[in-house]
Short mmCIF file of C-alpha atoms in Angstrom, two decimals:
data_model
loop_
_atom_site.label_atom_id
_atom_site.label_comp_id
_atom_site.label_asym_id
_atom_site.label_seq_id
_atom_site.Cartn_x
_atom_site.Cartn_y
_atom_site.Cartn_z
CA MET T 729 1.21 10.40 -1.50
CA LYS T 730 1.89 11.36 -5.08
CA GLU T 731 2.00 15.06 -4.22
CA ASN T 732 4.70 14.45 -1.60
CA ILE T 733 6.95 12.22 -3.68
CA ASP T 734 10.02 14.27 -2.81
CA ARG T 735 9.79 13.64 0.93
CA GLN T 736 9.17 10.73 3.27
CA VAL T 737 5.57 10.88 4.50
CA THR T 738 4.77 8.66 7.46
CA LEU T 739 1.83 6.32 7.68
CA LYS T 740 0.74 8.18 10.80
CA GLU T 741 0.66 11.50 8.88
CA ILE T 742 -1.43 10.06 6.07
CA ALA T 743 -3.81 8.27 8.40
CA SER T 744 -4.35 11.37 10.52
CA TYR T 745 -5.04 13.40 7.36
CA VAL T 746 -8.02 11.14 6.62
CA ASN T 747 -8.90 10.78 10.32
CA LEU T 748 -8.19 7.04 10.58
CA SER T 749 -5.85 4.97 12.70
CA PRO T 750 -2.64 3.95 10.91
CA TYR T 751 -3.62 0.28 11.13
CA TYR T 752 -7.11 0.79 9.70
CA PHE T 753 -5.87 3.12 6.97
CA SER T 754 -3.22 0.58 5.96
CA HIS T 755 -5.84 -2.17 5.86
CA LEU T 756 -8.23 -0.13 3.69
CA PHE T 757 -5.44 1.09 1.43
CA LYS T 758 -4.17 -2.41 0.74
CA ALA T 759 -7.70 -3.71 0.14
CA GLU T 760 -8.29 -0.93 -2.40
CA THR T 761 -4.92 -0.84 -4.19
CA GLY T 762 -3.38 -4.24 -3.58
CA TYR T 763 -0.33 -2.53 -2.08
CA ALA T 764 0.66 -1.63 1.45
CA PRO T 765 1.13 2.15 1.69
CA ILE T 766 4.92 1.86 1.86
CA GLU T 767 4.97 -0.46 -1.18
CA PHE T 768 2.79 1.98 -3.10
CA ALA T 769 5.08 4.90 -2.22
CA ALA T 770 8.16 2.97 -3.35
CA LYS T 771 6.45 1.92 -6.60
CA ASN T 772 5.33 5.50 -7.23
CA ARG T 773 8.89 6.78 -6.73
CA ILE T 774 10.33 4.23 -9.16
CA ASP T 775 7.56 4.84 -11.73
CA THR T 776 8.17 8.59 -11.56
CA ALA T 777 11.93 8.07 -11.88
CA LYS T 778 11.37 5.89 -14.95
CA LEU T 779 9.25 8.61 -16.54
CA LEU T 780 11.89 11.26 -15.79
CA LEU T 781 14.62 9.04 -17.20
CA LYS T 782 12.64 8.58 -20.42
CA THR T 783 11.49 12.16 -20.90
CA THR T 784 14.20 14.43 -19.49
CA SER T 785 17.94 14.86 -19.54
CA LEU T 786 18.12 15.44 -15.79
CA SER T 787 21.10 13.86 -14.08
CA ILE T 788 20.61 10.68 -12.07
CA ALA T 789 21.37 12.66 -8.90
CA ASP T 790 18.67 15.24 -9.75
CA ILE T 791 16.12 12.52 -10.44
CA ALA T 792 17.05 10.74 -7.21
CA PHE T 793 16.46 13.95 -5.25
CA ARG T 794 13.19 14.73 -7.06
CA VAL T 795 11.72 11.35 -6.20
CA GLY T 796 12.71 11.54 -2.54
CA TYR T 797 16.11 9.89 -2.19
CA SER T 798 18.82 11.68 -0.25
CA SER T 799 21.65 9.97 -2.12
CA SER T 800 22.04 8.90 -5.71
CA SER T 801 23.81 5.69 -4.67
CA GLY T 802 20.82 4.59 -2.59
CA PHE T 803 18.50 5.44 -5.46
CA ILE T 804 20.63 3.52 -7.96
CA ASN T 805 20.69 0.42 -5.72
CA ILE T 806 16.93 0.43 -5.16
CA PHE T 807 16.20 1.18 -8.82
CA TYR T 808 18.38 -1.75 -9.89
CA LYS T 809 16.67 -4.12 -7.41
CA LYS T 810 13.20 -3.10 -8.60
CA VAL T 811 13.77 -2.67 -12.35
CA GLY T 812 16.70 -4.96 -13.12
CA PHE T 813 18.72 -2.18 -14.75
CA THR T 814 20.65 0.78 -13.41
CA PRO T 815 19.01 4.15 -14.14
CA THR T 816 21.63 4.83 -16.82
CA GLU T 817 21.02 1.46 -18.49
CA PHE T 818 17.26 2.07 -18.34
CA ARG T 819 17.66 5.52 -19.90
CA ASN T 820 19.83 4.13 -22.70
CA LEU T 821 17.32 1.36 -23.42
CA SER T 822 14.50 3.92 -23.59
CA ILE T 823 16.12 6.00 -26.32
#
């Protein structure tokens, strides 16, 4: 999942990679991590975006694309819902 952060990977793809049914994989994954696979992927994207905001001068649009969002506006909305700050506000607070 972490290696494919820049694209949407389906549960079916991941489950078939480890030769499990999507349902059983999801069950095992949540038991092990505490997150459903889709929740983990979303958290990983936001965590990676936060790191990029703190450590690079990449534009918000570039960061959005690098973490798998097709539009910066969608990324900004989701980032704000999850973090409580816009990416720009977060970057400014991290300086």
